[in-house]
Coordinates of C-alpha atoms and ligand atoms in Angstrom, one line a residue:
M122 CA 94.6 115.4 97.5
V123 CA 93.3 112.7 99.9
W124 CA 91.6 110.0 97.8
N125 CA 89.3 108.6 100.6
E126 CA 89.1 111.2 103.3
K127 CA 86.5 109.4 105.3
I128 CA 88.8 106.5 105.9
E129 CA 92.2 108.1 105.6
C130 CA 91.4 110.9 108.1
A131 CA 89.0 108.9 110.4
P132 CA 89.3 109.3 114.1
R133 CA 91.2 106.5 115.8
G134 CA 88.2 105.1 117.6
E135 CA 86.3 104.8 114.3
M136 CA 89.2 103.1 112.6
Q137 CA 89.5 100.6 115.4
A138 CA 85.8 99.8 115.4
L139 CA 86.0 99.2 111.6
Q140 CA 89.1 97.0 112.0
S141 CA 87.5 95.0 114.8
E142 CA 84.4 94.3 112.7
R143 CA 86.5 93.3 109.7
L144 CA 88.9 91.2 111.8
R145 CA 86.0 89.2 113.3
D146 CA 84.6 88.6 109.8
T147 CA 88.1 87.5 108.5
V148 CA 88.7 85.1 111.3
E149 CA 85.3 83.6 110.8
R150 CA 86.0 83.1 107.1
V151 CA 89.4 81.6 107.4
Y152 CA 88.3 79.2 110.2
H153 CA 85.5 77.9 108.0
N154 CA 87.1 78.1 104.6
N155 CA 90.8 77.1 105.0
L156 CA 91.9 73.9 106.7
G157 CA 95.4 75.1 107.5
Y158 CA 94.1 78.1 109.4
R159 CA 91.4 76.1 111.2
R160 CA 94.1 73.5 112.3
K161 CA 96.4 76.3 113.6
M162 CA 93.6 77.9 115.6
Q163 CA 92.5 74.6 117.0
E164 CA 96.1 73.9 118.1
A165 CA 96.1 77.3 119.9
G166 CA 92.8 76.4 121.5
L167 CA 90.9 79.2 119.7
V168 CA 87.5 79.4 118.1
P169 CA 86.4 82.5 116.1
A170 CA 84.4 83.9 119.0
D171 CA 87.6 84.3 121.0
I172 CA 88.6 87.2 118.7
R173 CA 86.2 90.0 119.6
D174 CA 88.2 93.0 118.6
V175 CA 91.7 94.3 117.5
N176 CA 93.0 93.8 121.1
D177 CA 92.6 90.1 120.7
L178 CA 94.7 90.0 117.5
H179 CA 97.8 88.9 119.5
K180 CA 96.1 85.6 120.4
L181 CA 96.1 84.4 116.8
P182 CA 99.0 82.3 115.5
F183 CA 101.5 83.8 113.0
T184 CA 101.8 83.0 109.3
T185 CA 105.2 82.8 107.7
K186 CA 106.6 82.6 104.2
S187 CA 107.1 78.8 104.7
D188 CA 103.3 78.4 105.3
L189 CA 102.8 79.8 101.8
R190 CA 105.5 77.6 100.4
D191 CA 104.1 74.5 102.1
G192 CA 100.7 75.2 100.7
Y193 CA 102.0 75.6 97.2
P194 CA 100.2 76.4 94.9
F195 CA 96.7 77.2 96.3
G196 CA 96.7 75.7 99.8
M197 CA 96.3 79.1 101.5
F198 CA 93.3 80.2 99.4
A199 CA 90.0 80.6 101.2
V200 CA 87.6 80.7 98.2
P201 CA 87.0 78.2 95.4
M202 CA 89.1 78.7 92.2
S203 CA 85.9 79.9 90.4
E204 CA 86.1 83.1 92.5
I205 CA 89.8 83.8 91.6
V206 CA 90.3 86.1 88.7
R207 CA 94.1 86.8 88.9
L208 CA 97.2 84.9 90.1
H209 CA 100.5 86.4 91.0
A210 CA 103.6 84.8 92.4
S211 CA 106.8 86.0 94.0
S212 CA 110.0 84.2 93.1
G213 CA 111.8 82.5 95.9
T214 CA 115.5 82.3 96.0
T215 CA 115.2 78.5 96.2
G216 CA 112.5 76.2 94.9
K217 CA 108.9 77.0 94.2
P218 CA 107.5 80.6 94.2
T219 CA 104.8 81.7 96.6
V220 CA 101.4 82.1 94.9
V221 CA 98.7 84.5 95.7
G222 CA 95.1 84.7 94.2
Y223 CA 92.8 87.7 93.9
T224 CA 89.0 87.8 93.7
R225 CA 87.3 90.6 91.8
K226 CA 86.8 92.4 95.1
D227 CA 90.5 91.9 96.0
L228 CA 91.5 93.6 92.7
N229 CA 89.2 96.5 93.5
T230 CA 90.7 96.8 97.0
W231 CA 94.2 96.7 95.5
A232 CA 93.4 99.5 92.9
E233 CA 91.9 101.5 95.8
V234 CA 95.0 101.3 98.0
V235 CA 97.3 102.1 95.1
T236 CA 95.2 105.1 94.1
R237 CA 95.4 106.3 97.7
S238 CA 99.1 105.8 97.6
L239 CA 99.4 107.8 94.3
C240 CA 97.5 110.6 95.9
M241 CA 99.7 110.5 99.0
A242 CA 102.6 111.0 96.6
G243 CA 100.9 114.0 95.1
A244 CA 99.4 112.5 92.0
H245 CA 96.2 113.8 90.3
R246 CA 94.2 112.9 87.2
N247 CA 96.2 115.1 84.9
D248 CA 99.4 113.1 85.6
V249 CA 101.2 110.8 83.2
V250 CA 102.5 107.9 85.1
Q251 CA 105.3 105.8 83.6
V252 CA 105.2 102.4 85.2
A253 CA 108.7 101.0 84.9
Y254 CA 108.1 98.1 87.4
G255 CA 108.1 94.7 85.8
Y256 CA 104.8 93.5 84.4
G257 CA 104.0 89.8 84.9
L258 CA 103.8 87.5 87.9
F259 CA 105.5 90.2 90.0
T260 CA 102.9 92.5 91.5
G261 CA 104.7 95.8 90.9
G262 CA 103.7 96.6 87.3
L263 CA 100.1 95.6 87.3
G264 CA 99.6 96.9 90.9
L265 CA 100.7 100.5 89.9
H266 CA 98.9 100.2 86.6
Y267 CA 95.4 99.6 87.8
G268 CA 95.8 102.1 90.7
T269 CA 96.8 104.8 88.1
E270 CA 93.8 104.0 85.9
N271 CA 91.5 104.1 88.9
L272 CA 92.8 107.5 89.7
G273 CA 92.0 108.7 86.2
A274 CA 95.6 109.6 85.3
A275 CA 97.3 108.3 82.2
V276 CA 99.4 105.2 82.5
I277 CA 102.4 104.3 80.3
P278 CA 102.8 100.5 80.8
I279 CA 106.4 100.3 79.6
S280 CA 107.5 97.8 82.3
G281 CA 111.2 97.5 83.3
G282 CA 114.3 97.8 81.2
N283 CA 114.9 99.4 77.9
T284 CA 116.4 102.5 79.6
E285 CA 117.0 104.7 76.6
K286 CA 113.4 104.2 75.4
Q287 CA 112.2 105.0 78.9
I288 CA 114.0 108.3 78.7
M289 CA 112.7 109.0 75.2
L290 CA 109.1 108.4 76.3
M291 CA 109.7 110.7 79.3
Q292 CA 110.6 113.4 76.8
D293 CA 108.0 112.7 74.2
F294 CA 105.0 111.7 76.4
G295 CA 105.7 114.2 79.1
S296 CA 105.7 111.7 82.0
T297 CA 105.2 113.5 85.3
I298 CA 105.6 110.5 87.5
I299 CA 107.9 107.5 87.4
A300 CA 107.3 104.3 89.3
C301 CA 110.2 101.8 89.6
T302 CA 112.7 100.4 92.0
P303 CA 115.0 103.0 93.6
S304 CA 118.1 101.3 92.2
Y305 CA 116.6 101.6 88.7
A306 CA 115.8 105.2 89.3
L307 CA 119.5 105.9 89.9
H308 CA 120.3 104.0 86.8
L309 CA 117.9 106.1 84.8
G310 CA 119.6 109.2 86.2
E311 CA 123.0 107.9 85.0
V312 CA 121.8 107.0 81.5
M313 CA 120.1 110.4 81.3
R314 CA 123.5 112.1 82.0
E315 CA 125.2 109.9 79.4
M316 CA 122.6 110.7 76.8
G317 CA 122.9 114.4 77.6
V318 CA 119.3 114.8 78.8
A319 CA 119.0 117.4 81.5
P320 CA 116.5 116.3 84.1
E321 CA 115.2 119.9 84.3
S322 CA 114.1 119.6 80.7
L323 CA 111.6 116.8 81.6
K324 CA 108.2 117.2 83.2
L325 CA 109.1 114.5 85.7
R326 CA 107.9 115.7 89.2
V327 CA 107.6 112.7 91.5
G328 CA 109.1 109.2 91.7
I329 CA 107.3 106.3 93.5
F330 CA 109.9 103.8 94.5
G331 CA 109.6 100.5 96.3
A332 CA 110.2 96.7 96.1
E333 CA 113.6 96.9 97.8
P334 CA 114.9 98.7 100.9
W335 CA 116.6 102.1 100.3
S336 CA 118.2 104.6 102.7
Q337 CA 117.6 108.3 103.3
N338 CA 120.9 108.9 101.5
M339 CA 119.8 107.1 98.5
R340 CA 116.6 109.2 98.5
L341 CA 118.7 112.4 98.5
E342 CA 120.8 111.1 95.7
I343 CA 117.8 110.2 93.5
E344 CA 116.1 113.5 94.2
N345 CA 119.2 115.3 93.3
K346 CA 120.0 113.3 90.2
L347 CA 116.5 113.3 88.7
K348 CA 115.3 116.6 90.2
I349 CA 112.1 115.0 91.6
K350 CA 110.5 114.2 94.9
A351 CA 111.2 110.6 95.8
I352 CA 108.4 108.8 97.6
D353 CA 108.6 105.4 99.3
I354 CA 105.9 102.9 98.6
Y355 CA 105.7 99.6 100.4
G356 CA 104.0 96.3 99.8
L357 CA 104.5 92.6 99.5
S358 CA 102.5 90.1 97.4
E359 CA 101.5 88.1 100.4
I360 CA 99.5 91.0 101.7
I361 CA 98.3 92.5 98.4
G362 CA 101.3 93.9 96.5
P363 CA 102.4 97.6 96.3
G364 CA 100.0 99.9 98.2
V365 CA 100.1 98.4 101.6
S366 CA 101.6 101.7 102.7
C367 CA 103.1 104.8 101.1
E368 CA 104.7 108.1 102.1
C369 CA 102.8 111.4 101.7
E370 CA 104.4 114.7 100.6
F371 CA 105.9 115.1 104.1
Q372 CA 108.0 112.0 103.7
D373 CA 107.7 111.3 107.4
G374 CA 106.7 107.7 107.5
L375 CA 104.5 105.5 105.3
H376 CA 100.7 105.7 105.8
V377 CA 99.4 102.1 106.2
N378 CA 96.1 101.5 104.6
E379 CA 95.0 100.0 107.9
D380 CA 91.3 99.6 107.1
H381 CA 92.6 96.7 105.0
F382 CA 95.8 95.7 106.6
I383 CA 96.4 95.9 110.4
P384 CA 100.1 96.3 111.3
E385 CA 101.7 95.1 114.5
I386 CA 105.3 95.3 115.8
V387 CA 106.6 92.3 117.6
D388 CA 109.9 91.3 119.1
P389 CA 111.6 89.1 116.5
E390 CA 112.9 86.8 119.2
T391 CA 110.1 86.4 121.7
L392 CA 107.3 87.3 119.1
E393 CA 105.6 89.3 121.9
P394 CA 103.9 92.5 120.7
L395 CA 106.0 95.6 121.5
P396 CA 104.7 98.9 122.9
E397 CA 104.0 101.8 120.5
G398 CA 107.2 103.4 119.1
S399 CA 109.5 100.4 119.6
I400 CA 111.5 99.0 116.7
G401 CA 110.7 95.4 115.9
E402 CA 109.4 93.1 113.2
L403 CA 106.4 94.3 111.2
V404 CA 103.4 91.9 111.1
F405 CA 100.3 92.3 108.9
T406 CA 96.8 90.9 109.1
T407 CA 94.6 91.4 106.1
I408 CA 91.0 92.2 107.0
T409 CA 89.2 92.5 103.7
K410 CA 91.0 90.0 101.5
E411 CA 89.0 87.1 100.1
G412 CA 91.3 85.1 97.8
I413 CA 94.1 84.6 100.3
P414 CA 93.4 86.2 103.7
I415 CA 96.6 86.4 105.8
I416 CA 96.6 86.3 109.5
R417 CA 99.6 87.9 111.3
Y418 CA 102.1 87.6 108.5
R419 CA 105.7 88.0 109.6
T420 CA 107.2 90.3 107.0
R421 CA 110.8 90.1 108.6
D422 CA 111.0 93.9 107.9
L423 CA 112.1 96.0 110.8
T424 CA 110.4 99.3 111.6
R425 CA 108.3 101.2 114.2
L426 CA 104.8 102.6 114.1
N427 CA 103.6 106.2 114.8
Y428 CA 99.9 106.8 115.5
A429 CA 100.1 110.6 115.7
K430 CA 98.1 112.5 113.1
C431 CA 100.2 113.5 110.2
R432 CA 100.7 117.1 108.9
C433 CA 98.9 116.0 105.7
G434 CA 95.7 115.5 107.8
R435 CA 95.7 111.7 107.5
T436 CA 95.2 109.7 110.6
L437 CA 96.3 106.4 109.0
V438 CA 99.1 105.0 111.2
R439 CA 102.6 105.6 109.8
M440 CA 105.4 103.0 109.6
E441 CA 109.0 104.3 109.5
K442 CA 111.0 103.6 106.4
C443 CA 112.1 100.0 106.8
M444 CA 115.4 99.6 108.6
G445 CA 116.4 96.2 107.5
R446 CA 115.4 92.6 108.0
S447 CA 114.9 90.7 111.3
D448 CA 117.0 87.9 109.8
D449 CA 120.0 90.2 110.3
M450 CA 119.4 90.8 114.0
L451 CA 122.1 90.2 116.5
I452 CA 121.5 89.6 120.2
I453 CA 124.4 91.1 122.1
R454 CA 124.2 90.7 125.9
G455 CA 120.5 90.3 125.7
V456 CA 120.0 93.5 123.6
N457 CA 118.6 93.3 120.0
V458 CA 121.1 95.0 117.6
F459 CA 120.4 95.6 114.0
P460 CA 123.3 96.3 111.6
S461 CA 121.1 98.8 109.9
Q462 CA 121.0 100.9 113.1
I463 CA 124.7 101.1 113.1
E464 CA 124.7 101.9 109.4
S465 CA 122.4 104.8 109.9
V466 CA 124.6 106.2 112.7
L467 CA 127.6 106.0 110.3
L468 CA 125.7 107.5 107.4
D469 CA 124.9 110.5 109.6
M470 CA 128.6 111.2 110.1
S471 CA 130.5 113.0 107.4
E472 CA 133.9 111.6 108.5
T473 CA 133.2 107.9 107.8
E474 CA 132.6 105.8 104.7
P475 CA 129.6 103.4 104.6
H476 CA 132.0 100.5 104.6
Y477 CA 132.1 98.7 107.9
L478 CA 132.4 95.3 109.5
L479 CA 130.8 94.0 112.7
I480 CA 132.7 91.4 114.7
V481 CA 131.0 89.6 117.5
E482 CA 133.1 87.6 120.0
R483 CA 132.4 85.8 123.3
E484 CA 135.0 86.4 125.9
G485 CA 134.2 84.3 128.9
N486 CA 130.5 84.6 129.2
L487 CA 130.4 88.1 127.8
D488 CA 129.5 89.0 124.2
T489 CA 131.5 91.8 122.7
L490 CA 130.8 93.8 119.6
K491 CA 133.6 95.3 117.6
L492 CA 133.0 97.8 114.7
M493 CA 135.6 98.3 112.0
V494 CA 134.8 101.4 110.0
E495 CA 136.6 103.1 107.2
V496 CA 137.4 106.8 107.7
Q497 CA 137.3 109.2 104.7
E498 CA 140.7 109.9 103.1
Q499 CA 140.8 113.5 104.2
F500 CA 140.0 112.7 107.8
F501 CA 142.5 109.8 108.1
S502 CA 145.2 112.2 109.1
D503 CA 148.3 111.4 111.1
E504 CA 146.9 113.4 114.0
I505 CA 146.3 110.7 116.5
R506 CA 144.3 113.1 118.7
Q507 CA 141.8 113.9 116.0
L508 CA 141.2 110.3 115.2
Q509 CA 140.9 109.5 118.9
A510 CA 138.2 112.2 119.1
L511 CA 136.4 110.8 116.1
R512 CA 136.5 107.3 117.7
M513 CA 135.0 108.6 120.9
K514 CA 132.3 110.4 119.0
I515 CA 131.2 107.3 117.2
T516 CA 131.4 105.2 120.4
H517 CA 129.1 107.7 122.2
K518 CA 126.6 107.8 119.3
L519 CA 126.4 104.0 119.1
Q520 CA 126.1 103.7 122.9
S521 CA 123.1 106.0 122.9
T522 CA 121.5 104.5 119.9
L523 CA 122.0 100.8 120.7
G524 CA 122.2 100.9 124.5
I525 CA 125.3 98.8 124.6
S526 CA 129.0 99.6 124.2
V527 CA 130.8 99.0 121.0
D528 CA 134.5 98.7 120.5
V529 CA 135.2 101.0 117.6
K530 CA 138.2 100.7 115.4
L531 CA 138.9 103.2 112.6
V532 CA 140.6 101.9 109.5
E533 CA 142.0 103.4 106.3
P534 CA 139.8 103.7 103.2
K535 CA 139.5 100.6 101.1
T536 CA 140.7 98.3 104.0
I537 CA 137.4 96.4 104.2
E538 CA 136.9 93.8 101.5
R539 CA 134.4 94.6 98.8
T540 CA 132.1 92.0 97.3
A541 CA 130.1 92.2 94.1
G542 CA 126.9 90.9 95.7
K543 CA 125.4 91.5 99.1
A544 CA 128.0 93.0 101.3
K545 CA 129.1 90.9 104.3
R546 CA 128.7 93.1 107.3
V547 CA 128.8 90.7 110.2
I548 CA 131.2 88.1 111.4
D549 CA 129.9 86.2 114.4
N550 CA 132.7 84.2 116.1
R551 CA 130.6 83.1 119.0
K552 CA 130.3 79.4 119.5
I553 CA 126.8 79.1 121.0
Ligands
ZN27 ZN1 100.9 112.3 105.9

């Protein structure tokens, strides 16, 4: 079911006209109601009248996470506190969190985009939705909660944790949809097995997973373990929370609710907008938000956009599943290389393990990229010729994906050091 067909299936021209109108209104509002935005626009030599339509979007200055931190707590708000009815905050790894505020209208918008997302995932009003995202300052729990109620489905506000109870309620309440982080979904699957609960015995049909990046392989694993369809939902509190975009049943990119949030793709280095289909950093501009309107927010997430109409009938632009963070980008001989691109090549091959290390060196004036990758036990034979063939295969695949040559070295399983936390994938020995 398409929740809002008029918008979600609108012809491109109509969508652009709507975006242009809303963008003009947003720019006008932030210029007059927020000192920080006005200063930034003045520094760029801009007045609201310079932004006539979506094609002028690139003229506006960017907003970053540090702008929100510097404005802590309410410096980015564009309405008086009397208009704010809800506050959320995302925890920073250091120091103060970033705070966002919602007006009544913002909460209605949020519920609308989450309801659309639920419908994209295949939900309907007869569903029982178990929301296992955390409730609280984090936007995950309450975001999914009000979207579910708005749809007319039943919500179980269990929040995160308490895994055995989650599984008990799945059995007793007949949950048909689970919403949580993908890593928690895998954990649920493992505990189910330990408890001797067969996933087939549950009514669970769909999982709506987000709040952390996850690969295609992880999707297959979750779908297999829980016997459900695993749908990717995307959002960030700075933009609204979950519901900025979501996959439909075809799992071929996430439909962006672009009548509220305009996406752009820019080069993370030059910050220039990139042509359609290029991989780059995702940037969002909110065009209906009142509490904390955000102009050209740099998400640091890497993806690309696809404006082709989807098989589901929606015309909402699709963003590819995020491929990593621009903070991780390497520039090798002038080419932008993302470790996640290399990882996806390796994950496509059955002979390698997803354990690898990238080493960047500078020899003379030339940067070189070396990849050490573990080969699966059964392929690490003594047959030099076979290993040589595998090495060539990886080299060719990387060359065609990245556009630069990579020196590939195959190593035995368990050669590359394991860490408990975030894996270290890159060693940059260049002295620049
Ligand atoms: Zn679709």
